[in-house]
Amino acid sequence: MQETNGRVLDLRSDTVTKPTPAMRQAMAEAEVGDDVYGEDPTVNRLEAMTAELLGKEAALFVASGTMGNLTAVLAHCNRGDEIILGDRCHIFRSEQGGAAALGGVHPMAIRNQPDGTLDLEEIAANIRGDNEHFPVTKLICVENTHNFCGGRVLPLAYMDAVGDLAHQHGLKLHVDGARLWNAAVTLGVSPARLLQNADTASVCLSKGLAAPVGSLVVGDKAFIARARRMRKIAGGGMRQAGILAAAGIVSITEMIERLGDDHANAKALANGLAAIDGIAIDPETVESNLVFFELTREDMTAAQLVHGLAAHDVKLSASGGRRLRAVLNYHITADDVNHVLNAFRTTLAADAVTGGAKVVAYG
């Protein structure tokens, strides 16, 4: 097997990426001020650049994607209002019910299709009428790319259509765009075009773009003013945050186009896995940097496979049962993919392994 020279190939998530040398230099040299006072010039620059890149009036720098989605929902909705979202979306599954717990916002979860979309007719059927028994529907949320649906990319025509549906009913559309950059690269369109019919979005810098910390929320100026208040109540007011924002500027100027490399490596991994006995995967469903697959060996669990791969310096995530995920990222090369595939072949050719790995909720 090809050696990694002691380097661990971490495919658990693209959140494991470390800042590039250019980011570290930018962080060291960043001009800073107090962001709560609106006086951090580097944060202000990042927000202005991101708003322009995404075709919106304004942006707000937040600590994480979860905080970004939470502040967006709280800025759109009052207590007792309702949001329509997918039953497999990150906001519903993996953000601790923050909109309900902290904002009293009621979720109406409908079924995600295998490609990550929500059926437009089902959305329309779940928009509440004017009835005192019902919460008031205020917001539709979609996720692009869609994590738990296999990193699928929601098409441009769908993004336009769901925005039209929201606006026809007097609702707003929020996009959880933690990996929106990946979707734009896959579709060959600008991020702004992808969000053209959306009112607001949150986008992440610390996944495929490799910044150490941070996400941004975008929308019109009035919305961002409300979101800033929601960020404060969630404890997200930051001071000399320009040190972090400086890395984000490098992310959006240098790291977006290279996401295509991650996508190519993901497709190569998927094609390789499809040829290995004991693995079930349809490579045609791999559209971005996320690779989901099933273990079919009856004498081995997903957690045990993860444990066996770790002996070959490969880290993966198991979600319980037999489903696993690999996430291609800035630190994984085409040669590394070959090592990962060899590690699979070796591990699956062995007798059943013992041990296990922690089951995780994917980020």
Coordinates of C-alpha atoms in Angstrom, one line a residue:
M1 CA 0.0 0.0 0.0
Q2 CA 1.2 3.5 -0.8
E3 CA 2.6 5.2 2.3
T4 CA 1.3 8.5 3.7
N5 CA 4.5 9.1 5.7
G6 CA 2.6 9.3 8.9
R7 CA 0.1 11.8 7.5
V8 CA -3.5 11.0 8.5
L9 CA -6.0 11.3 5.6
D10 CA -8.9 12.9 7.3
L11 CA -12.1 12.6 5.3
R12 CA -14.6 13.0 8.2
S13 CA -15.6 16.4 7.0
D14 CA -14.3 19.5 5.2
T15 CA -14.5 21.3 8.5
V16 CA -11.1 19.6 9.3
T17 CA -9.3 21.8 6.8
K18 CA -6.6 24.0 8.3
P19 CA -5.9 27.6 7.2
T20 CA -3.5 28.1 4.2
P21 CA -0.2 29.9 4.6
A22 CA -1.8 32.9 2.9
M23 CA -4.5 32.9 5.5
R24 CA -2.1 32.7 8.4
Q25 CA -0.2 35.7 7.0
A26 CA -3.3 37.7 6.4
M27 CA -4.5 37.0 10.0
A28 CA -1.1 38.1 11.4
E29 CA -1.2 41.3 9.5
A30 CA -5.0 42.1 9.8
E31 CA -6.1 45.6 10.6
V32 CA -8.6 45.3 13.4
G33 CA -11.1 47.3 15.5
D34 CA -14.2 46.7 17.6
D35 CA -16.8 44.9 15.4
V36 CA -19.7 45.5 17.8
Y37 CA -19.1 49.2 17.2
G38 CA -18.8 48.5 13.5
E39 CA -15.2 49.6 13.6
D40 CA -13.3 46.5 12.4
P41 CA -12.2 47.4 8.9
T42 CA -11.3 43.8 7.9
V43 CA -14.7 42.5 9.0
N44 CA -16.4 45.4 7.2
R45 CA -14.4 44.5 4.1
L46 CA -15.3 40.8 4.2
E47 CA -19.0 41.6 4.7
A48 CA -19.0 44.0 1.7
M49 CA -17.1 41.6 -0.5
T50 CA -19.4 38.7 0.3
A51 CA -22.5 40.7 -0.2
E52 CA -21.3 41.7 -3.6
L53 CA -20.2 38.2 -4.5
L54 CA -23.7 36.8 -3.5
G55 CA -25.7 39.6 -5.1
K56 CA -27.2 41.0 -1.9
E57 CA -27.2 44.4 -0.3
A58 CA -25.4 43.5 3.0
A59 CA -23.8 40.7 4.9
L60 CA -23.1 39.8 8.6
F61 CA -20.1 37.9 9.8
V62 CA -21.0 35.2 12.4
A63 CA -19.1 32.5 14.2
S64 CA -20.6 29.5 12.6
G65 CA -23.1 28.2 10.1
T66 CA -25.5 27.2 12.9
M67 CA -25.4 30.7 14.2
G68 CA -25.9 32.0 10.7
N69 CA -29.1 29.9 10.2
L70 CA -30.3 30.7 13.7
T71 CA -29.9 34.5 13.3
A72 CA -31.6 34.4 9.9
V73 CA -34.6 32.5 11.1
L74 CA -35.0 34.7 14.2
A75 CA -34.7 37.8 12.0
H76 CA -37.4 36.5 9.7
C77 CA -39.9 35.2 12.3
N78 CA -41.6 36.1 15.5
R79 CA -42.5 33.7 18.3
G80 CA -45.2 31.3 17.2
D81 CA -44.5 31.8 13.5
E82 CA -43.8 28.7 11.3
I83 CA -41.0 27.7 8.9
I84 CA -41.3 25.1 6.2
L85 CA -38.2 23.0 5.8
G86 CA -37.0 19.5 4.9
D87 CA -37.0 16.6 7.4
R88 CA -33.3 15.8 6.5
C89 CA -32.0 19.4 6.4
H90 CA -29.3 20.6 8.7
I91 CA -31.4 23.2 10.4
F92 CA -34.0 20.6 11.4
R93 CA -31.7 17.7 12.3
S94 CA -28.4 19.1 13.5
E95 CA -28.8 22.5 15.1
Q96 CA -30.4 21.4 18.4
G97 CA -33.8 22.8 17.5
G98 CA -32.4 26.3 18.1
A99 CA -35.1 28.2 16.3
A100 CA -37.8 26.6 18.5
A101 CA -35.7 26.6 21.7
L102 CA -34.5 30.2 21.5
G103 CA -37.0 31.8 19.2
G104 CA -40.3 29.9 19.7
V105 CA -40.4 29.3 15.9
H106 CA -42.4 26.3 14.9
P107 CA -40.9 23.9 12.3
M108 CA -43.1 22.3 9.6
A109 CA -40.8 19.5 8.4
I110 CA -41.8 17.9 5.1
R111 CA -40.1 15.1 3.3
N112 CA -36.8 15.8 1.4
Q113 CA -36.7 14.1 -2.0
P114 CA -33.6 11.9 -2.6
D115 CA -32.0 14.8 -4.6
G116 CA -32.4 17.2 -1.6
T117 CA -35.3 19.1 -3.1
L118 CA -38.7 19.7 -1.5
D119 CA -41.7 18.9 -3.6
L120 CA -43.2 22.3 -4.6
E121 CA -46.7 21.0 -4.4
E122 CA -46.1 19.7 -0.9
I123 CA -44.6 23.0 0.1
A124 CA -47.7 24.8 -1.2
A125 CA -50.0 22.4 0.6
N126 CA -48.3 23.1 3.9
I127 CA -48.5 26.9 3.7
R128 CA -51.0 27.8 6.5
G129 CA -54.2 29.7 5.7
D130 CA -55.5 32.6 7.7
N131 CA -56.9 30.7 10.6
E132 CA -56.6 31.5 14.3
H133 CA -55.9 27.8 15.1
F134 CA -52.7 27.8 13.0
P135 CA -49.2 29.3 13.4
V136 CA -48.4 31.9 10.7
T137 CA -46.2 30.6 7.9
K138 CA -43.4 33.0 7.3
L139 CA -40.4 31.3 5.8
I140 CA -39.3 28.5 3.5
C141 CA -35.8 27.0 4.0
V142 CA -33.8 24.9 1.6
E143 CA -30.3 23.6 1.7
N144 CA -27.8 23.7 -1.2
T145 CA -25.7 21.5 -1.4
H146 CA -27.8 19.1 0.6
N147 CA -25.6 17.4 3.2
F148 CA -27.8 14.5 4.4
C149 CA -29.1 13.8 0.9
G150 CA -25.6 12.9 -0.2
G151 CA -24.2 16.3 -1.1
R152 CA -26.7 16.7 -3.9
V153 CA -26.8 20.0 -5.8
L154 CA -30.2 21.7 -6.1
P155 CA -30.5 22.8 -9.7
L156 CA -30.8 26.5 -10.7
A157 CA -34.3 26.1 -12.1
Y158 CA -35.4 24.6 -8.8
M159 CA -33.9 27.4 -6.8
D160 CA -35.7 29.9 -9.0
A161 CA -39.0 28.0 -8.7
V162 CA -39.0 27.6 -4.9
G163 CA -38.2 31.4 -4.6
D164 CA -41.2 32.1 -6.9
L165 CA -43.4 29.9 -4.8
A166 CA -42.4 31.7 -1.6
H167 CA -43.0 35.1 -3.0
Q168 CA -46.3 34.2 -4.6
H169 CA -47.5 33.4 -1.1
G170 CA -45.9 36.4 0.6
L171 CA -43.2 34.3 2.2
K172 CA -39.4 34.6 2.3
L173 CA -36.9 32.1 1.1
H174 CA -33.7 31.4 3.2
V175 CA -31.0 29.1 1.8
D176 CA -28.7 27.2 4.1
G177 CA -25.7 27.5 1.8
A178 CA -23.0 26.1 4.0
R179 CA -21.6 24.5 0.8
L180 CA -23.3 26.9 -1.7
W181 CA -19.8 27.5 -3.2
N182 CA -19.7 23.8 -4.1
A183 CA -23.1 24.0 -5.7
A184 CA -22.1 27.0 -7.8
V185 CA -18.9 25.3 -9.0
T186 CA -20.8 22.2 -9.9
L187 CA -23.5 24.1 -11.8
G188 CA -21.0 26.5 -13.5
V189 CA -22.9 29.6 -12.3
S190 CA -22.1 32.4 -10.0
P191 CA -23.1 32.2 -6.4
A192 CA -25.1 35.4 -6.9
R193 CA -27.1 33.8 -9.8
L194 CA -27.8 30.7 -7.6
L195 CA -29.3 33.0 -4.9
Q196 CA -31.0 35.4 -7.3
N197 CA -34.5 34.4 -6.2
A198 CA -33.6 33.8 -2.5
D199 CA -34.1 36.5 0.1
T200 CA -31.4 35.5 2.4
A201 CA -28.7 32.9 2.8
S202 CA -26.0 31.7 5.1
V203 CA -22.6 30.6 3.7
C204 CA -19.7 28.9 5.4
L205 CA -16.0 29.8 5.1
S206 CA -14.6 27.0 7.3
K207 CA -15.6 24.0 5.3
G208 CA -14.3 23.6 1.7
L209 CA -12.9 27.1 1.7
A210 CA -10.5 26.2 4.6
A211 CA -10.9 29.3 6.8
P212 CA -10.4 28.5 10.6
V213 CA -13.7 30.1 11.7
G214 CA -16.8 31.8 10.3
S215 CA -19.9 32.1 8.2
L216 CA -21.8 35.0 6.7
V217 CA -25.5 35.8 6.5
V218 CA -26.6 37.9 3.5
G219 CA -29.8 39.7 2.6
D220 CA -31.1 43.3 2.2
K221 CA -30.0 46.0 4.6
A222 CA -33.1 46.0 6.7
F223 CA -32.8 42.2 7.2
I224 CA -29.1 42.4 8.1
A225 CA -29.9 45.1 10.7
R226 CA -32.4 42.7 12.4
A227 CA -29.9 39.8 12.0
R228 CA -27.3 41.8 13.8
R229 CA -29.6 42.2 16.8
M230 CA -30.3 38.4 16.7
R231 CA -26.5 37.7 16.6
K232 CA -26.1 39.8 19.7
I233 CA -28.8 38.0 21.7
A234 CA -27.2 34.7 20.7
G235 CA -23.9 35.8 22.2
G236 CA -22.3 36.4 18.8
G237 CA -21.1 39.9 19.1
M238 CA -17.3 39.9 18.4
R239 CA -14.7 42.4 19.0
Q240 CA -11.4 42.4 17.1
A241 CA -12.7 39.8 14.7
G242 CA -10.7 41.1 11.8
I243 CA -8.1 38.5 12.6
L244 CA -10.7 35.8 11.7
A245 CA -12.2 37.8 8.8
A246 CA -8.8 38.2 7.2
A247 CA -8.7 34.5 6.6
G248 CA -12.2 34.6 5.2
I249 CA -11.1 37.2 2.6
V250 CA -8.5 34.8 1.4
S251 CA -11.2 32.0 1.3
I252 CA -13.5 33.9 -1.0
T253 CA -10.8 35.2 -3.2
E254 CA -8.5 32.2 -3.6
M255 CA -10.3 29.0 -2.6
I256 CA -13.6 28.8 -4.5
E257 CA -12.4 27.8 -7.9
R258 CA -10.2 25.0 -6.5
L259 CA -13.4 23.2 -5.2
G260 CA -13.6 21.6 -8.5
D261 CA -10.5 19.5 -7.5
D262 CA -12.4 18.2 -4.5
H263 CA -15.3 17.3 -6.7
A264 CA -13.1 15.4 -9.1
N265 CA -11.5 13.5 -6.3
A266 CA -14.9 12.7 -4.8
K267 CA -16.0 11.2 -8.2
A268 CA -12.8 9.2 -8.4
L269 CA -13.3 7.9 -4.9
A270 CA -16.9 7.0 -5.7
N271 CA -15.9 5.1 -8.8
G272 CA -13.2 3.3 -7.0
L273 CA -15.5 2.3 -4.1
A274 CA -18.1 1.0 -6.6
A275 CA -15.6 -1.6 -7.7
I276 CA -14.9 -3.0 -4.2
D277 CA -16.9 -5.9 -2.9
G278 CA -18.7 -5.0 0.3
I279 CA -19.5 -1.4 -0.7
A280 CA -22.7 -0.2 -2.3
I281 CA -22.7 3.2 -4.0
D282 CA -24.1 4.9 -7.1
P283 CA -21.3 7.2 -8.4
E284 CA -23.8 9.1 -10.5
T285 CA -25.3 10.6 -7.3
V286 CA -22.0 12.1 -6.3
E287 CA -22.3 15.8 -7.4
S288 CA -20.0 17.7 -5.1
N289 CA -17.3 16.8 -2.5
L290 CA -19.5 14.5 -0.3
V291 CA -19.4 10.7 -0.9
F292 CA -22.1 8.6 0.9
F293 CA -22.1 4.8 0.7
E294 CA -23.3 1.7 2.3
L295 CA -21.4 -1.2 3.8
T296 CA -22.9 -4.5 2.6
R297 CA -20.7 -7.0 4.5
E298 CA -22.9 -8.8 7.1
D299 CA -20.0 -9.5 9.5
M300 CA -18.9 -5.8 9.9
T301 CA -20.6 -2.6 11.0
A302 CA -19.8 0.8 9.7
A303 CA -18.2 1.7 13.0
Q304 CA -15.9 -1.4 12.7
L305 CA -14.9 -0.4 9.2
V306 CA -14.0 3.1 10.4
H307 CA -11.9 1.5 13.1
G308 CA -10.1 -0.8 10.6
L309 CA -9.4 2.1 8.2
A310 CA -7.9 4.1 11.0
A311 CA -5.1 1.5 11.2
H312 CA -4.2 2.7 7.6
D313 CA -4.2 6.4 8.5
V314 CA -7.6 7.0 7.0
K315 CA -10.4 8.7 9.0
L316 CA -14.1 8.5 8.0
S317 CA -17.4 9.1 9.6
A318 CA -20.1 6.5 10.3
S319 CA -23.7 7.5 10.9
G320 CA -24.7 4.3 12.5
G321 CA -25.8 1.0 10.9
R322 CA -24.1 0.7 7.6
R323 CA -24.0 4.2 6.2
L324 CA -20.7 6.1 5.9
R325 CA -19.5 9.4 4.5
A326 CA -16.3 10.6 3.1
V327 CA -15.7 14.3 2.4
L328 CA -13.0 15.4 0.0
N329 CA -11.2 18.6 1.0
Y330 CA -8.3 20.9 0.5
H331 CA -5.8 18.5 2.1
I332 CA -6.7 15.4 0.1
T333 CA -5.0 14.8 -3.3
A334 CA -5.6 12.4 -6.1
D335 CA -2.8 10.2 -4.8
D336 CA -4.4 10.2 -1.4
V337 CA -7.6 8.9 -3.0
N338 CA -5.6 5.9 -4.3
H339 CA -4.3 5.3 -0.8
V340 CA -7.8 5.5 0.7
L341 CA -9.1 3.0 -1.9
N342 CA -6.2 0.6 -1.1
A343 CA -7.1 0.9 2.6
F344 CA -10.6 -0.1 1.9
R345 CA -9.5 -3.1 -0.1
T346 CA -7.1 -4.2 2.6
T347 CA -9.6 -3.7 5.4
L348 CA -12.5 -5.4 3.7
A349 CA -10.4 -8.3 2.6
A350 CA -9.5 -9.0 6.3
D351 CA -11.6 -11.0 8.7
A352 CA -14.2 -9.1 10.7
V353 CA -12.5 -6.3 12.7
T354 CA -13.2 -5.5 16.3
G355 CA -13.6 -2.1 17.9
G356 CA -15.7 0.7 16.8
A357 CA -15.9 4.4 16.2
K358 CA -18.1 7.2 17.5
V359 CA -21.2 7.7 15.5
V360 CA -21.5 11.3 14.5
A361 CA -24.0 13.8 13.3
Y362 CA -22.4 15.2 10.2
G363 CA -21.4 18.8 9.8

